[in-house]
CSV table of C-alpha atoms in Angstrom, one decimal:
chain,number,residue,atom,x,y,z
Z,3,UNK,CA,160.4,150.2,28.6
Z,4,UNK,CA,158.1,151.9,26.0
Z,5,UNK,CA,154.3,151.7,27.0
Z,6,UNK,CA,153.5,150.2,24.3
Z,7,UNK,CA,153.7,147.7,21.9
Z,8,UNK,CA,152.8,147.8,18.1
Z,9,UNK,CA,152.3,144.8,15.7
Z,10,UNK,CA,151.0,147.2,12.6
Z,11,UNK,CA,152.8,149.9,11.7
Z,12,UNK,CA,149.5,151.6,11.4
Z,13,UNK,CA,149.4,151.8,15.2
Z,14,UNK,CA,152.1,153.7,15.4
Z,15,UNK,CA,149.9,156.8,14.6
Z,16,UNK,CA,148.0,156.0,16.8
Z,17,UNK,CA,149.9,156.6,19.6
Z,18,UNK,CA,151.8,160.0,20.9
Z,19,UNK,CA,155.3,160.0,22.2
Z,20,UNK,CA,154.7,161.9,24.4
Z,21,UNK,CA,151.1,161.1,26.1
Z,22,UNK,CA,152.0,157.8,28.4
Z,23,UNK,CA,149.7,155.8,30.2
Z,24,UNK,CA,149.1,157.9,33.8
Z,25,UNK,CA,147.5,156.6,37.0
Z,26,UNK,CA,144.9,159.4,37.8
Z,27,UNK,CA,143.7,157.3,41.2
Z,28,UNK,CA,144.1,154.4,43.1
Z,29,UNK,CA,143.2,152.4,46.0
Z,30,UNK,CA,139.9,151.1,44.7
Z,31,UNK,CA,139.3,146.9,44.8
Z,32,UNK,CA,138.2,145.7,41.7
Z,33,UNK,CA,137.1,149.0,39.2
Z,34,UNK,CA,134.8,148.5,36.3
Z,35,UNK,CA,132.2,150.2,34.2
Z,36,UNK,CA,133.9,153.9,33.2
Z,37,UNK,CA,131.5,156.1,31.2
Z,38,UNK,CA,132.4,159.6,29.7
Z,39,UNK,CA,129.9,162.9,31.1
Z,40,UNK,CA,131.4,165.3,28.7
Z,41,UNK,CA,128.9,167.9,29.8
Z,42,UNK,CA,129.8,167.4,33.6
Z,43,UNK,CA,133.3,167.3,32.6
Z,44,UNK,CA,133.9,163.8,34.7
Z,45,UNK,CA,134.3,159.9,34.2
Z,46,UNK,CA,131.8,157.6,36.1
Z,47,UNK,CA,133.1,153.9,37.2
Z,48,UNK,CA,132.5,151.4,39.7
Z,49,UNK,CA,134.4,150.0,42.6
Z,50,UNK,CA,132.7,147.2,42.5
Z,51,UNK,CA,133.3,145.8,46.0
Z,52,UNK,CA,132.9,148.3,47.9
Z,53,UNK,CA,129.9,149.3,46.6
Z,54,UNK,CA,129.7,152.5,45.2
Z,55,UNK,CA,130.3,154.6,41.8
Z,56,UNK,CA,133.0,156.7,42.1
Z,57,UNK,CA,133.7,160.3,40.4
Z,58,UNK,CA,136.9,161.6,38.6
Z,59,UNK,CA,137.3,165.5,37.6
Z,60,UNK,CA,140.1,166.7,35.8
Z,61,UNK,CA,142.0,169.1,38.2
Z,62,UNK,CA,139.9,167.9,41.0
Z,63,UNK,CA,140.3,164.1,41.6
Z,64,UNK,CA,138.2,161.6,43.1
Z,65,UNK,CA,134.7,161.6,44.6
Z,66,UNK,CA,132.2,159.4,45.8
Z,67,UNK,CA,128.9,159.7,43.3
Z,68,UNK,CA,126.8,156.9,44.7
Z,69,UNK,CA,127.1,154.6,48.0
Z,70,UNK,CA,125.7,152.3,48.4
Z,71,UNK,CA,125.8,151.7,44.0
Z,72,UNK,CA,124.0,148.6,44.6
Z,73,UNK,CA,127.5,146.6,43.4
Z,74,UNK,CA,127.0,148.6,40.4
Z,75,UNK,CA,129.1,147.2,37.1
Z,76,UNK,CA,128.8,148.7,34.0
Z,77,UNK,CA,127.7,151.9,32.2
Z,78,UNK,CA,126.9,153.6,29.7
Z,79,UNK,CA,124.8,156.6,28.7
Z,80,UNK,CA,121.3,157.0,26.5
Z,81,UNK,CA,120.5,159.1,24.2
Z,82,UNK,CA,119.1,161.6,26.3
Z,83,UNK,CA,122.0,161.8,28.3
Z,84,UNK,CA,120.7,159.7,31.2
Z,85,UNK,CA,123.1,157.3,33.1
Z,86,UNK,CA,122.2,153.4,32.5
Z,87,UNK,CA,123.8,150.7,34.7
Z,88,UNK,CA,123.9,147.4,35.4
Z,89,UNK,CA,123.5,146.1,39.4
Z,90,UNK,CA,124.6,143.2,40.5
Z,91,UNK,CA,123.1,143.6,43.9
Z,92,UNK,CA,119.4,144.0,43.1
Z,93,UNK,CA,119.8,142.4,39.6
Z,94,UNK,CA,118.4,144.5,37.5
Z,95,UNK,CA,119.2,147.4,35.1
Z,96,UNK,CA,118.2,151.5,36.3
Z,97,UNK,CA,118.3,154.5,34.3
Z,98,UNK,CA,118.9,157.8,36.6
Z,99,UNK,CA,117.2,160.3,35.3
Z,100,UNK,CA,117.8,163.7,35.1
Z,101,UNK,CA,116.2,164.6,38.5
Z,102,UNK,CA,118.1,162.6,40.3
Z,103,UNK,CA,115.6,159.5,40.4
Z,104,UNK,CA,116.1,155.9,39.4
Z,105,UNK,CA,114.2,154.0,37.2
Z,106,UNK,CA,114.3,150.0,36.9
Z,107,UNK,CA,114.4,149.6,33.2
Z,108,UNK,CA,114.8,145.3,33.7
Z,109,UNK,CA,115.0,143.0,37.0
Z,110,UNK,CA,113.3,140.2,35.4
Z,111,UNK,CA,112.7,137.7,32.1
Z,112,UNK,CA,109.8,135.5,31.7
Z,113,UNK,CA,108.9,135.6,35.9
Z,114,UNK,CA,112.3,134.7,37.0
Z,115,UNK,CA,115.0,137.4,37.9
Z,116,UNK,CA,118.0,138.1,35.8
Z,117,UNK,CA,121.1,136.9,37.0
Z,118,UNK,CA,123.9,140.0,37.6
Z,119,UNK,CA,123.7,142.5,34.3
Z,120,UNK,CA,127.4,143.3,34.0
Z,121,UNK,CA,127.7,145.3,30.5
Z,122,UNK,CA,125.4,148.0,28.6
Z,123,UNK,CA,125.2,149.6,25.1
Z,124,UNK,CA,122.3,151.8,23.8
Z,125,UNK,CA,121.7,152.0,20.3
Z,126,UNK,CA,120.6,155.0,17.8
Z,127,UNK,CA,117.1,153.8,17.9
Z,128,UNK,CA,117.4,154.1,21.9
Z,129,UNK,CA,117.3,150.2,22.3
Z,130,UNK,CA,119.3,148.9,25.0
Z,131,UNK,CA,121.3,145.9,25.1
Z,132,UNK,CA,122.6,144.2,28.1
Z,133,UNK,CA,124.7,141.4,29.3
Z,134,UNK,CA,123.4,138.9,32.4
Z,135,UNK,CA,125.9,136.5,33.4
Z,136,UNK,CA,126.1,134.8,36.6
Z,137,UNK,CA,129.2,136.4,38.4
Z,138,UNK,CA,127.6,138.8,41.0
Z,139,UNK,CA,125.6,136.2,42.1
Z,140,UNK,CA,128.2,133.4,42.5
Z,141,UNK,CA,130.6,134.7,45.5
Z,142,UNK,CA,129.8,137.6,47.4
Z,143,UNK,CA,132.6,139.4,46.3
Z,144,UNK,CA,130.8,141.9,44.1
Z,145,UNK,CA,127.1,141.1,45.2
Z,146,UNK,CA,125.4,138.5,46.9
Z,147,UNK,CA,125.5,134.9,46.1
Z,148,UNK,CA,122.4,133.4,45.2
Z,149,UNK,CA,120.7,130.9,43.1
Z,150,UNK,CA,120.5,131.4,39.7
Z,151,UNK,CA,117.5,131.2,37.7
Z,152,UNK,CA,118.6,132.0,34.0
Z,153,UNK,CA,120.9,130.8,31.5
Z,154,UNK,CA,123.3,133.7,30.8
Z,155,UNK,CA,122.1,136.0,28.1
Z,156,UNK,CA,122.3,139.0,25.5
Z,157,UNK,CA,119.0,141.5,26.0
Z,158,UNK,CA,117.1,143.8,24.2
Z,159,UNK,CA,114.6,146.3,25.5
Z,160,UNK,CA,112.7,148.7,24.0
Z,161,UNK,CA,112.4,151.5,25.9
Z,162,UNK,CA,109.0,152.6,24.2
Z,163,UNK,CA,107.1,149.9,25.7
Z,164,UNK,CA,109.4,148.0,28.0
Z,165,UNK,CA,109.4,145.2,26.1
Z,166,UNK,CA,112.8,142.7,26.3
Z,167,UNK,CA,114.0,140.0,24.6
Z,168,UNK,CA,116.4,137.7,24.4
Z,169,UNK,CA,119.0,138.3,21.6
Z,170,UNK,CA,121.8,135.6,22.0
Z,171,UNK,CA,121.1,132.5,24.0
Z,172,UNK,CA,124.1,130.4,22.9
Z,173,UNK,CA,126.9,131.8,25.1
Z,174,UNK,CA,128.9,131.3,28.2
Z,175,UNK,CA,128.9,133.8,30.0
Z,176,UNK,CA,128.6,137.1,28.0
Z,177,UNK,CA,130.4,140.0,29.5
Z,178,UNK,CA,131.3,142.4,27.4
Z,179,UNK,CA,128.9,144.5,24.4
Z,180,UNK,CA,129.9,147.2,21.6
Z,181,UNK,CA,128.6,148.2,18.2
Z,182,UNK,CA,130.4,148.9,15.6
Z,183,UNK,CA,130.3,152.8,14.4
Z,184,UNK,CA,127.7,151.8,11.9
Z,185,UNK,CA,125.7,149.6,14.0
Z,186,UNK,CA,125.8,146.9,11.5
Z,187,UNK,CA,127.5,144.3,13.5
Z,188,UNK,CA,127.6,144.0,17.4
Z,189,UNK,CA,130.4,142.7,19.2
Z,190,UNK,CA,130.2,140.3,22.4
Z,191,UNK,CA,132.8,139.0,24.5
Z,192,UNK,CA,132.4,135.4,25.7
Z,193,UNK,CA,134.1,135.1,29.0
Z,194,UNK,CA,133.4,132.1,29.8
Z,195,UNK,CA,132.2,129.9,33.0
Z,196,UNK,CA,133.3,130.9,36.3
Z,197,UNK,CA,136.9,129.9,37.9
Z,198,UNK,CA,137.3,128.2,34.4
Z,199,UNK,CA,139.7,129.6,31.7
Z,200,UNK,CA,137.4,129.3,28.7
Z,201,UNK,CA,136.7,131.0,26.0
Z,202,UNK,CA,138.2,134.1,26.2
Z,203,UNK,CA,137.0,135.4,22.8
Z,204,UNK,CA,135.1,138.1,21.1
Z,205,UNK,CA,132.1,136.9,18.4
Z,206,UNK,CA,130.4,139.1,16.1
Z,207,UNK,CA,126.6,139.5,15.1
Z,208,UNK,CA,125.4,140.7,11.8
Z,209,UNK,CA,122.3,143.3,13.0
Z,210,UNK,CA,119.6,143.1,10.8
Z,211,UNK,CA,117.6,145.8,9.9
Z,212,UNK,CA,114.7,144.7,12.5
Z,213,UNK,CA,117.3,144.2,14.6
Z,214,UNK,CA,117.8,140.7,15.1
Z,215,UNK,CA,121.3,139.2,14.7
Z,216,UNK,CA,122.8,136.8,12.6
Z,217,UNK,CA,126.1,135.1,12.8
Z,218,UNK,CA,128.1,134.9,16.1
Z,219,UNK,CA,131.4,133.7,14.7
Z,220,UNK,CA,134.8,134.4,16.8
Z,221,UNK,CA,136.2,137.7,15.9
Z,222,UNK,CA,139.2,137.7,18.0
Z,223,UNK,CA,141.1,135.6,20.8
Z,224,UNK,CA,142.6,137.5,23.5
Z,225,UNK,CA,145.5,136.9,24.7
Z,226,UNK,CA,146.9,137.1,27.4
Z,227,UNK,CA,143.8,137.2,29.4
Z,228,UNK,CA,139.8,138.2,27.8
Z,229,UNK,CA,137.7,140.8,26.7
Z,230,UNK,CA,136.1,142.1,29.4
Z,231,UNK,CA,135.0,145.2,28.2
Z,232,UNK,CA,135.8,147.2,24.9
Z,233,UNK,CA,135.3,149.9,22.6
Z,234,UNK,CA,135.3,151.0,19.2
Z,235,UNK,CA,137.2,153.8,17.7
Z,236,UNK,CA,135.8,156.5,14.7
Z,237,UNK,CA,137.9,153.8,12.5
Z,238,UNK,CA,136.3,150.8,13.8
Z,239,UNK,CA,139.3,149.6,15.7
Z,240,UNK,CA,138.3,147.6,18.7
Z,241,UNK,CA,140.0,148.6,21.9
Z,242,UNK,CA,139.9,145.8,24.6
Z,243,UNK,CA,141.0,144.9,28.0
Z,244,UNK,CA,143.3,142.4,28.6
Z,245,UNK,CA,146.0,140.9,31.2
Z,246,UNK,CA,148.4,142.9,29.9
Z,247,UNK,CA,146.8,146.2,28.8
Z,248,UNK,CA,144.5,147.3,26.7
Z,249,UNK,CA,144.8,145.4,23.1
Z,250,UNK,CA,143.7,147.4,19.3
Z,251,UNK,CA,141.8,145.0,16.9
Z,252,UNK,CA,141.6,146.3,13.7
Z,253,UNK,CA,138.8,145.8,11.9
Z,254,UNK,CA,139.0,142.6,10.5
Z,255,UNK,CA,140.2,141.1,13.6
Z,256,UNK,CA,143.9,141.5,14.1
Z,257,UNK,CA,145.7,142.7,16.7
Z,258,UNK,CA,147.7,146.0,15.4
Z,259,UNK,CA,148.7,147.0,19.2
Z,260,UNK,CA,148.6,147.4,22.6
Z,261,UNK,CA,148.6,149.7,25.2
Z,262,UNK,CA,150.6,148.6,28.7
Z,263,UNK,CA,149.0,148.4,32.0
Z,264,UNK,CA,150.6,147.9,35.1
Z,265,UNK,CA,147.3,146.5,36.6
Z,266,UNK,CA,145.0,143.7,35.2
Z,267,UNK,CA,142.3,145.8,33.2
Z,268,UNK,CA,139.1,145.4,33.1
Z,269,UNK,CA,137.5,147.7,30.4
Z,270,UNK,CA,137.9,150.9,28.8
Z,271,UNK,CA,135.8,154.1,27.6
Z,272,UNK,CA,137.0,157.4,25.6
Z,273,UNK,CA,136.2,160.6,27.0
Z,274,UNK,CA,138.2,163.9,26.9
Z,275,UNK,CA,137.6,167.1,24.9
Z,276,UNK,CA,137.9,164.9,21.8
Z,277,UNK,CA,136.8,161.8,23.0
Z,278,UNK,CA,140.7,161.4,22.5
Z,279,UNK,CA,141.3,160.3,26.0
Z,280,UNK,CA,141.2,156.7,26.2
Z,281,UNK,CA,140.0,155.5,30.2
Z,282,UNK,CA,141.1,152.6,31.5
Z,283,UNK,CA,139.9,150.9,34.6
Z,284,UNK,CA,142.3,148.2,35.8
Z,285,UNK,CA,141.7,146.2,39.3
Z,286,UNK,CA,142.5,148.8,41.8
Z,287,UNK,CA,143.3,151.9,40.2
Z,288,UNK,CA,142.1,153.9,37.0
Z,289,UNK,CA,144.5,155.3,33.8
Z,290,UNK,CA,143.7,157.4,30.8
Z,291,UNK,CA,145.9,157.9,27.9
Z,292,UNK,CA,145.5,160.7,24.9
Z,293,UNK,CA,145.2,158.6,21.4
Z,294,UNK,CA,145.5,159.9,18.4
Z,295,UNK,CA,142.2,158.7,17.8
Z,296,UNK,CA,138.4,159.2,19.2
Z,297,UNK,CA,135.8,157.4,20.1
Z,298,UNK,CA,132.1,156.8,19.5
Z,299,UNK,CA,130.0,156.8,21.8
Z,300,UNK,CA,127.1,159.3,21.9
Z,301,UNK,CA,126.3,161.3,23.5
C-alpha cells in the first residue's frame, strides 16, 4: 500500500518515491509538541503522560531533555532562539532561556489562572500566541484535574511589557495555532468540548496591522479525526494531523493530500537541513518524512 494518498495532482511533487514515512522511536504514551533545534541538530516533543520532554538526534536516538516537563504540551521556539512551552501541570506558559533557567512568561488572566495552554506560535514582532483549553485539567491523564476558572481562549502577550490579552473568545476549545508565511491570517483549530465529537475544524483570522483579528470563518473540516496541531509550508500549504495521517490543505482550503500514519497523530513540525523533513508525533511513537517542500518556522 503506497504511504500516501493524493487528491491534487499538485501533491504529487510534493512527495518522493522514495522517502516513506519511518518510525525513528517508540514506546512513548501520548507524544505532542515537536519543535525543530537546527543549531543543536535535534527535535524537542512531549510525552505527555509521563511527564517529560524528550530528545531525538539523528544517528543518536532518543533522550530524556526534561523530567519532570511539568506535563509539558506544546512548543515552539522565539526569536532569539529560546524554547517556549506550554504546561499543563503548573498552567502556565515558560520560556528557557539560554542559561538553562525558566521564565514564566503567563500563569494567569485577570486574577484567575489559565486553564492548560496546549499550543504556541511566536510572531515576527516577538508576540506570542497561545492556546488555553481545558484538557489537562479535566482527567489526570496529562496533568492534574482541577477546577476551571476560564473560558477557553486565544492569547497574546507582549513580551516587551508582559502584557496579555485575549484575542479570540468565541471558541470551543482552541487547540491548535499557525500563521500563515506572511502573517496575514492566523489559523486555529477548534477541537471542540471534551469526550464530545465537535467541531473538528480549522477557522481563519484576518491579522490586522495592530494586530487584532478579524473574521474566524471555517477554513477546513478534518476528516477523519481534527486538527490538532499543524503547520504551514514556504507555499502556504497547511499540513495537519489527523486520524489517519497527516492531511495538506492548500491554500484556499482544500485537501490536495495526505500523508499515512500508522498511529493517530497528533501534530507535526519541519526540521531537517532544509526544513524538508516533516516530524510527526502520533500517540506513542514519532515519524519524519523528507517533502519536497520546507517549512517556515524561524528560527
Amino acid at each position: 500500500m503506497s504511504f500516501y494518498q493524493s487528491y491534487d495532482p499538485v501533491f504529487d511533487t510534493y512527495v518522493l518515491g522514495n522517502a516513506p514515512v519511518k518510525q525513528l522511536a517508540t514506546g512513548f504514551d501520548w507524544t505532542e509538541g515537536p519543535v525543530w533545534f537546527g543549531d543543536a541538530n535535534c527535535l524537542l516533543f512531549s510525552d505527555i503522560p509521563n511527564n517529560r520532554i524528550m530528545r531525538w538526534t539523528p544517528g543518536e536516538g532518543i533522550s530524556t531533555y526534561r523530567l519532570p516537563s511539568n506535563f509539558a504540551n506544546g512548543h515552539t521556539r522565539d526569536r532569539e532562539g529560546r524554547l517556549i512551552s506550554c504546561e499543563h501541570g503548573t498552567r502556565r506558559v515558560t520560556r528557557t532561556e539560554h542559561d538553562g533557567t525558566i521564565t514564566v512568561i503567563a500563569d494567569s488572566f485577570e486574577g484567575k489562572r489559565l486553564n492548560s495552554p496546549n499550543d504556541v506560535v511566536v510572531k515576527s514582532d516577538g508576540t506570542i500566541w497561545f492556546t488555553d483549553p481545558h484538557y489537562g485539567i479535566m482527567t489526570n491523564y496529562e496533568g492534574f484535574q482541577s477546577a476551571q476558572e476560564l473560558p477557553c481562549h486565544v492569547y497574546r502577550i507582549d513580551p516587551s511589557d508582559g502584557a496579555m490579552q485575549a484575542m479570540v473568545t468565541d471558541g470551543n476549545c482552541p487547540n491548535g495555532l499557525a500563521f500563515t508565511p506572511d502573517e496575514t491570517r492566523l489559523m486555529m483549530a477548534d477541537t471542540g468540548r471534551m469526550f464530545k465529537g465537535d467541531p473538528t475544524h480549522i477557522r481563519a483570522f484576518d491579522v490586522g496591522v495592530d494586530g487584532r483579528l478579524s473574521g474566524g470563518e471555517v477554513f477546513h473540516e478534518i476528516n477523519p479525526g481534527m486538527a490538532d496541531g499543524f503547520r504551514f509550508d514556504t507555499e502556504g500549504n497547511l499540513w495537519s494531523s489527523a486520524a489517519d495521517g497527516v492531511h495538506c490543505i492548500g491554500p484556499d482550503g482544500t485537501l490536495r493530500g495526505k500523508i499515512l500514519v500508522p498511529e493517530l497523530v497528533s501534530n507535526v513540525c519541519f526540521g531537517g537541513r532544509g526544513k524538508h523533513v516533516l516530524y510527526i508525533t502520533a500517540t506513542t511513537s514519532l515519524y519524519a518524512i523528507a517533502l519536497n517542500r520546507s517549512g517556515v518556522q524561524t528560527p
